[in-house]
């Protein structure tokens, strides 16, 4: 049964019992009231019979002793009228009192009939006296005897008995009413005792079904917090049982989450640890063995400062202080001492918990990455100094040979010289691209920004590509921009040259390339549109990635695959963006945005 139904039962059962007891008390009160009415009625009936008897005896006393007393009696005599009126009133009252009792009503009517007959006999005596006088005295005496006998019939034994019974009933009524009142009092006392017992019983049941079960759930919460086994699930289908079942399900989910967390911490490649407020290690995962050469248990209780290279100690203390003062701090790169004495470079990220007064840190080993970066820097230095310089020398010599200086060649030799010069320049361009990519990635590239007329950029790129365009029968069209961009002219010209060069490479002969510019939200949007082969849909998302190239129909690749990557980096350094829209076999449209130069700003440099 649900808890709400149990509470409803606890309320409904006492209420039903109390209503029943109240009905019982009401019935007792009703019986007492009826008894009072019966007593009053009985007393009134007894009084009415007594009055009737008294009036009948008064008649006997008035006329029964002397027949001559009626001699002067007339129908309209006041005394006769009084007696007749009194008798009529007595019978009317008696009949009204016993009208609901057929037996008593019959006795009352029979007595009234006898009374009326007595009055007729009395009037017969009167008429006899008036007509015959004293000569009919014997007859009158006989009538008078009949009158006295009928008066006795008026007071029949049944009527007298009824009067006596009604009097006794009236006298017994106080005792009956007292008994009813006592019974009602007993019922009230019993009701109070029953309510008390019922309340105690309901309280015990409530404690057993609600309080004890809630205490058990509270104990389960403490057990859950202390990782102790929970009590078995509660039985039943009420709300508390369902809540307890949900609590057990939640505890099971938490246990599964803890198992996953333990698995993650155990198998994590990063050192995950916690420190107390003083910097002492309170927990660590097994990654400490690979990072520091120490098992996690060996780290417990040690100060983190003892594991940091001496030169990085102050930086580490500053980092912990910054974590404590702010919600988060920038990741910090610090060196730790391996058990073998080797320095390990680590990237620290962490958080301070005021409630637990503890630091939670994640130490990522970046030693190999730093070694790779050092190697990359060495490689780039080698490329820059050991390769580019000899290539530049070779390029200059080949340039001299191309121009016929210092040596002359036959036509076939000139062809080889031109090929060598072209390949040498390609290698130099590739080296420059690699160096530029490295500078952009390391944040070392700077921009010389100034207001530049966009129309000037268009004219320059058209001039640089006019010969190639004529050879392929492609027309380069430019729209009038009429605005200035706030850019590094050399680098944006390189972006535009790269896009136009790609368009010339993939455009269909005898088509056109359109170069346009438009102002949008404080930026200049420059676009290069061709009518070439287009870019496959599955390659559009990666077209600006490093070393990404579009497959040509001849299945050949040209270029280093870094051109569009460099374009993207240069545009993003200017605060703009670059994108492409293309339909295969219908052409492509490359577009990029650069800041619009403020009006009147002609000499600002950054």
XYZ file of C-alpha atoms in Angstrom:
606
model
C 0.000 0.000 0.000
C 1.293 3.449 -0.847
C 2.305 5.833 1.916
C -0.472 8.251 1.030
C -3.047 5.471 1.346
C -1.589 4.432 4.689
C -1.845 7.983 5.979
C -5.384 8.148 4.623
C -6.198 4.905 6.465
C -4.658 6.262 9.690
C -6.947 9.267 9.407
C -10.029 7.492 8.065
C -10.243 4.605 10.585
C -10.321 6.796 13.736
C -12.720 9.143 11.996
C -15.069 6.289 11.077
C -14.927 4.907 14.621
C -15.567 8.340 16.102
C -18.471 8.878 13.744
C -19.915 5.507 14.820
C -19.508 6.375 18.483
C -21.028 9.801 17.899
C -23.995 8.093 16.221
C -24.309 5.805 19.272
C -24.221 8.796 21.634
C -26.756 10.572 19.455
C -29.044 7.487 19.623
C -28.725 7.420 23.414
C -29.557 11.108 23.590
C -32.489 10.491 21.286
C -33.717 7.667 23.511
C -33.370 9.923 26.530
C -35.362 12.577 24.751
C -38.014 10.032 23.785
C -38.076 8.768 27.348
C -38.591 12.330 28.552
C -41.449 12.744 26.109
C -42.964 9.422 27.197
C -42.612 10.475 30.834
C -44.275 13.804 30.157
C -47.047 12.115 28.185
C -47.563 9.522 30.902
C -47.708 12.195 33.559
C -50.178 14.207 31.490
C -52.352 11.105 30.919
C -52.272 10.299 34.635
C -53.149 13.914 35.478
C -55.973 13.886 32.936
C -57.435 10.632 34.384
C -57.073 11.987 37.925
C -58.831 15.197 36.930
C -61.586 13.166 35.247
C -61.946 11.029 38.367
C -62.066 14.085 40.583
C -64.710 15.725 38.438
C -66.755 12.493 38.415
C -66.495 12.251 42.197
C -67.526 15.877 42.494
C -70.709 15.032 40.582
C -71.378 12.154 42.941
C -70.692 14.411 45.885
C -72.983 17.095 44.478
C -75.936 14.963 43.408
C -75.432 11.451 44.576
C -76.445 11.956 48.252
C -79.838 13.612 47.819
C -82.156 13.007 44.902
C -83.969 16.200 45.752
C -80.801 18.109 45.023
C -81.518 17.764 41.351
C -85.025 18.970 41.747
C -84.207 22.524 40.919
C -81.506 21.664 38.334
C -82.034 23.035 34.808
C -80.166 22.394 31.583
C -78.978 25.936 31.472
C -78.174 25.963 35.135
C -74.618 27.326 35.701
C -73.637 24.447 37.951
C -74.785 21.888 35.417
C -72.950 23.796 32.676
C -69.832 23.829 34.772
C -69.931 20.089 35.363
C -70.705 19.331 31.715
C -67.940 21.686 30.467
C -65.430 20.208 32.872
C -66.246 16.672 31.823
C -66.069 17.562 28.107
C -62.699 19.260 28.610
C -61.389 16.304 30.592
C -62.351 13.851 27.862
C -61.037 16.101 25.089
C -57.690 16.383 26.836
C -57.522 12.657 27.545
C -58.408 11.688 23.987
C -55.823 14.121 22.570
C -53.167 12.544 24.795
C -53.993 8.932 23.835
C -54.892 9.434 20.177
C -51.707 7.523 19.146
C -52.685 4.551 21.392
C -55.819 2.802 20.001
C -56.384 0.771 23.176
C -56.273 3.771 25.528
C -58.321 5.809 23.072
C -61.015 3.102 23.062
C -61.104 3.104 26.902
C -61.350 6.913 26.953
C -64.210 6.920 24.406
C -66.039 4.147 26.282
C -65.754 6.147 29.495
C -67.013 9.237 27.713
C -69.975 7.304 26.367
C -70.781 6.164 29.875
C -70.424 9.708 31.164
C -72.801 11.035 28.518
C -75.309 8.272 29.413
C -75.060 9.303 33.071
C -75.837 12.887 32.151
C -78.848 11.695 30.116
C -80.087 9.698 33.100
C -79.594 12.742 35.271
C -81.694 14.775 32.870
C -84.299 11.953 32.882
C -84.578 12.292 36.676
C -85.004 16.003 36.264
C -87.805 15.553 33.672
C -89.508 12.966 35.901
C -89.500 15.410 38.811
C -90.924 18.135 36.651
C -93.767 16.002 35.195
C -94.729 13.582 37.972
C -93.369 15.302 40.977
C -92.845 13.269 44.074
C -95.390 10.637 43.042
C -92.738 9.044 40.845
C -90.213 8.991 43.590
C -89.714 5.260 43.373
C -88.968 5.582 39.684
C -86.609 8.462 40.346
C -84.786 6.494 42.964
C -84.258 3.703 40.486
C -82.899 6.172 37.937
C -80.713 7.674 40.570
C -79.250 4.312 41.411
C -78.521 3.823 37.764
C -76.853 7.266 37.736
C -74.642 6.367 40.671
C -73.810 3.033 39.064
C -72.954 4.662 35.731
C -70.701 7.130 37.528
C -68.796 4.127 38.783
C -68.667 2.859 35.198
C -67.222 6.200 34.193
C -64.293 5.423 36.493
C -63.676 1.976 35.061
C -61.014 -0.186 36.522
C -59.211 -0.136 33.182
C -59.126 3.660 33.202
C -57.986 3.739 36.785
C -55.374 1.090 36.006
C -54.137 3.089 33.035
C -53.843 6.153 35.232
C -51.900 4.227 37.849
C -49.627 2.660 35.178
C -48.984 5.996 33.546
C -48.176 7.453 36.957
C -45.746 4.607 37.661
C -44.214 5.086 34.189
C -43.779 8.777 34.881
C -42.177 8.002 38.236
C -39.764 5.468 36.674
C -38.732 7.849 33.865
C -36.025 9.736 35.875
C -34.302 6.432 36.604
C -34.428 5.447 32.928
C -33.092 8.839 31.887
C -30.322 8.604 34.462
C -29.396 5.170 33.092
C -29.316 6.557 29.563
C -27.127 9.459 30.660
C -24.777 7.048 32.418
C -24.640 4.870 29.335
C -23.914 7.921 27.183
C -21.135 8.923 29.566
C -19.707 5.428 29.423
C -19.760 5.556 25.637
C -17.930 8.898 25.702
C -15.310 7.513 28.081
C -14.940 4.421 25.927
C -14.571 6.673 22.883
C -11.827 8.668 24.572
C -9.992 5.499 25.642
C -10.395 3.984 22.177
C -9.125 7.171 20.519
C -6.105 7.149 22.815
C -5.350 3.488 22.088
C -5.968 4.031 18.386
C -3.644 7.050 18.364
C -0.939 5.035 20.128
C -1.436 2.155 17.707
C -1.338 4.475 14.699
C 1.800 6.133 16.066
C 3.493 2.751 16.501
C 2.482 1.681 13.001
C 3.632 5.014 11.578
C 6.966 4.695 13.378
C 7.370 1.165 12.086
C 6.280 1.861 8.513
C 7.676 5.377 8.064
C 10.121 6.615 10.698
C 12.177 3.445 11.030
C 12.379 3.090 7.263
C 13.423 6.717 6.841
C 16.091 6.252 9.518
C 17.279 3.235 7.581
C 17.552 5.342 4.448
C 19.465 8.028 6.383
C 21.837 5.343 7.595
C 22.243 4.220 3.978
C 23.344 7.732 3.010
C 26.048 7.609 5.689
C 27.090 4.169 4.498
C 27.254 5.409 0.922
C 29.427 8.348 1.974
C 31.805 6.033 3.852
C 31.817 3.325 1.115
C 30.228 0.822 3.522
C 27.739 -1.848 2.311
C 24.142 -0.635 2.167
C 21.199 -2.210 3.966
C 19.111 -4.542 1.780
C 16.331 -2.801 -0.182
C 13.111 -2.159 1.711
C 10.138 -4.363 1.012
C 6.801 -3.008 -0.157
C 5.535 -0.824 -2.951
C 4.970 2.475 -1.172
C 6.791 5.720 -1.863
C 9.544 5.041 0.691
C 10.242 1.615 -0.787
C 10.384 3.121 -4.284
C 12.648 5.907 -3.030
C 14.913 3.333 -1.380
C 15.013 1.290 -4.591
C 15.948 4.432 -6.524
C 18.614 5.190 -3.907
C 20.094 1.701 -4.347
C 20.054 2.170 -8.130
C 21.821 5.521 -7.742
C 24.382 3.923 -5.401
C 25.010 1.203 -7.996
C 25.479 3.859 -10.689
C 27.899 5.743 -8.442
C 29.844 2.552 -7.823
C 30.054 1.938 -11.564
C 31.177 5.538 -12.047
C 33.834 5.093 -9.358
C 35.017 1.926 -11.062
C 35.274 3.791 -14.361
C 37.071 6.642 -12.604
C 39.500 4.202 -10.982
C 40.068 2.558 -14.360
C 40.732 5.939 -15.962
C 43.093 7.012 -13.185
C 44.870 3.671 -13.221
C 45.388 3.653 -16.982
C 45.895 7.385 -17.492
C 49.215 8.360 -19.012
C 49.270 11.650 -17.074
C 50.167 11.894 -13.405
C 46.975 12.822 -11.542
C 47.519 13.760 -7.913
C 46.132 15.820 -5.058
C 48.005 17.987 -2.556
C 47.006 19.301 0.821
C 47.190 22.985 1.636
C 50.895 22.691 2.489
C 51.817 21.018 -0.800
C 52.058 17.478 0.543
C 50.952 14.697 -1.833
C 47.812 12.923 -0.553
C 47.005 10.765 -3.595
C 48.535 9.814 -6.936
C 47.759 7.450 -9.774
C 50.110 4.720 -11.126
C 51.381 7.034 -13.891
C 53.913 8.280 -11.325
C 56.009 5.200 -12.024
C 56.535 6.049 -15.695
C 56.932 9.799 -15.079
C 59.069 9.800 -11.925
C 60.213 6.214 -11.532
C 58.335 5.996 -8.197
C 55.252 4.011 -7.259
C 52.197 5.999 -6.211
C 52.407 4.760 -2.600
C 55.970 6.051 -2.367
C 54.755 9.575 -3.190
C 52.176 9.768 -0.393
C 53.245 12.212 2.288
C 56.079 13.735 0.244
C 56.179 17.425 -0.578
C 55.738 18.174 -4.278
C 58.489 20.780 -4.065
C 61.011 17.977 -3.444
C 60.236 16.542 -6.890
C 60.680 19.800 -8.818
C 63.989 20.868 -10.344
C 65.507 23.557 -8.118
C 65.452 26.214 -10.871
C 61.654 25.747 -11.284
C 60.772 25.740 -7.546
C 59.794 29.408 -7.342
C 57.719 29.097 -10.522
C 55.909 26.095 -9.028
C 55.175 27.937 -5.753
C 53.866 30.928 -7.712
C 51.625 28.600 -9.725
C 50.100 27.024 -6.585
C 49.564 30.474 -5.067
C 47.850 31.626 -8.265
C 45.596 28.558 -8.223
C 44.633 29.325 -4.640
C 43.829 32.978 -5.332
C 41.884 32.467 -8.566
C 39.463 29.864 -9.864
C 41.932 28.819 -12.522
C 45.425 29.668 -13.680
C 47.206 29.330 -16.994
C 48.905 25.991 -17.505
C 52.506 26.015 -16.368
C 55.465 24.073 -17.749
C 57.752 22.753 -15.002
C 60.552 20.224 -14.802
C 60.468 17.247 -12.446
C 63.315 15.057 -11.305
C 63.077 11.383 -12.307
C 64.371 8.776 -9.866
C 67.225 8.168 -12.300
C 68.223 11.832 -12.086
C 66.812 12.716 -15.519
C 64.825 15.932 -15.805
C 61.305 15.411 -17.141
C 59.437 18.347 -18.651
C 55.773 18.420 -17.555
C 52.785 20.645 -18.303
C 50.767 21.390 -15.125
C 47.041 22.077 -15.017
C 45.188 22.204 -11.746
C 42.477 23.571 -9.488
C 42.168 24.581 -5.842
C 39.182 23.301 -3.803
C 38.367 25.664 -0.891
C 35.886 23.191 0.629
C 38.450 20.360 0.750
C 41.463 22.673 1.134
C 43.325 20.682 -1.482
C 44.998 21.088 -4.869
C 44.046 18.747 -7.717
C 46.747 18.558 -10.381
C 47.246 16.865 -13.742
C 50.890 16.617 -14.860
C 51.290 15.859 -18.549
C 54.684 14.596 -19.679
C 55.842 16.783 -22.576
C 59.474 15.677 -22.510
C 59.266 13.913 -25.856
C 57.365 16.791 -27.384
C 60.021 19.237 -26.229
C 62.695 16.985 -27.687
C 60.769 16.883 -30.965
C 60.453 20.669 -30.956
C 64.151 21.042 -30.304
C 64.809 18.647 -33.158
C 62.426 20.587 -35.366
C 64.174 23.848 -34.522
C 67.514 22.264 -35.323
C 66.091 20.965 -38.586
C 64.667 24.349 -39.512
C 67.958 25.983 -38.658
C 69.698 23.449 -40.872
C 67.190 24.066 -43.653
C 67.547 27.798 -43.282
C 71.328 27.967 -43.155
C 72.698 24.711 -44.496
C 70.278 24.228 -47.425
C 68.870 27.579 -48.406
C 72.217 29.333 -48.645
C 73.784 26.752 -51.049
C 70.552 26.630 -53.054
C 70.543 30.402 -53.343
C 74.124 30.244 -54.619
C 73.211 27.527 -57.146
C 70.140 29.530 -58.189
C 72.252 32.631 -58.800
C 74.807 30.660 -60.862
C 72.051 29.084 -62.955
C 70.526 32.526 -63.423
C 73.860 33.744 -64.776
C 74.015 30.771 -67.141
C 70.422 31.443 -68.309
C 71.398 34.989 -69.180
C 74.542 33.813 -71.019
C 77.027 35.178 -68.485
C 80.307 33.409 -67.758
C 79.380 30.463 -69.992
C 77.504 29.622 -73.143
C 75.552 26.447 -73.915
C 74.013 24.819 -76.873
C 70.239 24.741 -77.152
C 69.996 21.412 -75.358
C 72.322 22.654 -72.600
C 70.219 25.789 -72.193
C 67.182 23.583 -71.762
C 68.918 21.672 -68.959
C 70.009 24.935 -67.336
C 66.451 26.310 -67.423
C 65.137 23.049 -65.915
C 67.756 23.117 -63.162
C 67.018 26.773 -62.435
C 63.278 26.101 -62.277
C 63.708 23.131 -59.893
C 66.152 25.084 -57.778
C 63.642 27.928 -57.418
C 60.950 25.370 -56.505
C 63.170 24.019 -53.767
C 63.845 27.532 -52.483
C 60.076 28.288 -52.500
C 59.460 25.033 -50.602
C 62.097 25.922 -48.002
C 60.602 29.407 -47.635
C 57.150 27.890 -47.206
C 58.427 25.536 -44.505
C 60.140 28.391 -42.695
C 57.001 30.535 -42.908
C 54.853 27.688 -41.580
C 57.253 27.264 -38.673
C 57.221 30.986 -37.913
C 53.437 31.104 -37.970
C 53.117 28.017 -35.786
C 55.524 29.395 -33.196
C 54.015 32.894 -33.284
C 57.238 34.475 -34.534
C 55.824 35.954 -37.739
C 55.158 39.698 -37.533
C 53.106 41.859 -39.858
C 53.972 45.249 -41.314
C 50.427 46.525 -41.643
C 49.417 49.726 -43.395
C 46.559 50.977 -45.576
C 46.928 49.503 -49.070
C 44.711 50.150 -52.090
C 43.001 46.901 -53.078
C 43.002 47.980 -56.742
C 46.812 48.131 -56.519
C 46.905 44.492 -55.361
C 44.660 43.490 -58.255
C 46.819 45.280 -60.828
C 49.986 43.683 -59.474
C 48.610 40.138 -59.529
C 47.241 40.595 -63.057
C 50.618 41.823 -64.257
C 52.480 38.929 -62.616
C 50.204 36.313 -64.193
C 49.485 37.872 -67.584
C 52.010 35.751 -69.517
C 50.731 32.465 -68.072
C 47.133 33.540 -68.662
C 47.841 34.386 -72.303
C 49.552 31.042 -72.839
C 46.421 29.186 -71.614
C 43.988 31.562 -73.305
C 42.488 32.615 -69.973
C 41.240 36.151 -69.315
C 41.792 37.662 -65.851
C 39.044 40.140 -64.990
C 39.098 42.502 -62.001
C 36.364 44.608 -60.557
C 36.990 48.108 -59.226
C 37.401 47.869 -55.448
C 37.765 51.559 -54.593
C 38.811 50.890 -51.000
C 41.885 50.448 -48.815
C 42.706 47.413 -46.666
C 44.768 47.592 -43.485
C 47.229 44.783 -44.269
C 50.799 43.602 -44.699
C 50.971 44.252 -48.431
C 53.663 41.705 -49.237
C 51.964 38.832 -47.436
C 48.415 39.509 -48.702
C 49.829 39.873 -52.211
C 51.322 36.429 -51.705
C 47.872 35.092 -50.673
C 46.243 36.618 -53.740
C 49.038 35.358 -56.004
C 48.656 31.860 -54.600
C 44.890 31.828 -55.234
C 45.235 33.220 -58.770
C 48.080 30.774 -59.501
C 45.878 27.849 -58.406
C 43.029 29.181 -60.533
C 45.302 29.357 -63.581
C 46.557 25.855 -62.880
C 43.083 24.257 -62.755
C 41.010 26.621 -64.943
C 39.684 25.374 -68.263
C 41.369 27.058 -71.278
C 39.502 29.876 -73.009
C 37.597 30.747 -69.795
C 37.907 33.685 -67.412
C 39.116 34.255 -63.861
C 37.257 36.941 -61.924
C 38.881 38.882 -59.055
C 36.469 41.029 -57.047
C 36.257 42.894 -53.729
C 33.362 43.974 -51.492
C 33.074 45.687 -48.098
C 31.259 43.706 -45.382
C 31.063 44.695 -41.672
C 34.399 46.510 -41.479
C 36.217 43.947 -43.625
C 37.182 43.735 -47.277
C 36.118 40.453 -48.863
C 38.379 39.513 -51.788
C 37.376 36.603 -54.028
C 38.966 34.671 -56.914
C 36.541 32.717 -59.093
C 37.481 30.319 -61.904
C 35.640 28.022 -64.299
C 37.844 25.010 -63.811
C 37.449 21.441 -62.626
C 36.205 22.349 -59.169
C 36.950 20.526 -55.936
C 35.364 17.185 -54.959
C 32.865 17.589 -52.131
C 34.763 15.187 -49.871
C 37.937 17.317 -50.105
C 36.501 20.785 -49.426
C 36.746 20.394 -45.641
C 40.464 19.534 -45.784
C 41.571 21.791 -48.657
C 43.365 24.207 -46.269
C 45.101 21.452 -44.275
C 48.857 21.101 -44.465
C 50.122 19.017 -47.418
C 46.568 18.660 -48.755
C 46.242 18.697 -52.568
C 43.371 18.210 -54.984
C 43.730 15.242 -57.288
C 43.820 16.346 -60.928
C 42.233 14.384 -63.716
C 45.687 13.400 -64.867
C 46.312 11.970 -61.386
C 49.388 14.098 -60.964
C 50.270 16.375 -58.088
C 52.033 19.715 -58.351
C 53.270 22.029 -55.613
C 54.191 21.421 -51.994
C 50.689 21.271 -50.579
C 51.500 24.179 -48.242
C 50.212 27.089 -50.352
C 46.628 27.168 -49.055
C 47.797 26.430 -45.504
C 50.063 29.491 -45.648
C 47.201 31.549 -47.118
C 44.948 30.546 -44.218
C 47.602 31.375 -41.623
C 48.349 34.795 -43.145
C 44.643 35.699 -43.371
C 43.993 34.590 -39.791
C 46.995 36.621 -38.574
C 45.184 39.639 -40.058
C 42.040 38.722 -38.086
C 40.121 37.510 -41.139
C 38.985 34.162 -42.462
C 39.257 32.214 -45.730
C 36.864 29.722 -47.335
C 35.936 28.079 -50.607
C 32.740 27.165 -52.428
C 32.988 24.788 -55.328
C 30.941 22.670 -57.696
C 32.788 19.826 -59.378
C 33.254 20.421 -63.137
C 31.801 23.929 -62.745
C 34.573 25.878 -61.016
C 35.548 27.202 -57.589
C 35.367 30.470 -55.682
C 38.039 31.178 -53.049
C 37.353 34.157 -50.772
C 39.041 35.749 -47.765
C 38.525 38.795 -45.582
C 41.008 41.363 -44.250
C 40.387 44.480 -42.149
C 39.165 47.612 -43.897
C 41.511 50.585 -43.415
C 39.977 53.392 -41.298
C 39.096 56.493 -43.347
C 41.980 58.992 -43.541
C 44.518 56.515 -42.071
C 47.308 56.463 -44.648
C 50.505 56.153 -42.578
C 49.704 53.809 -39.667
C 52.070 50.841 -39.255
C 52.091 47.903 -36.798
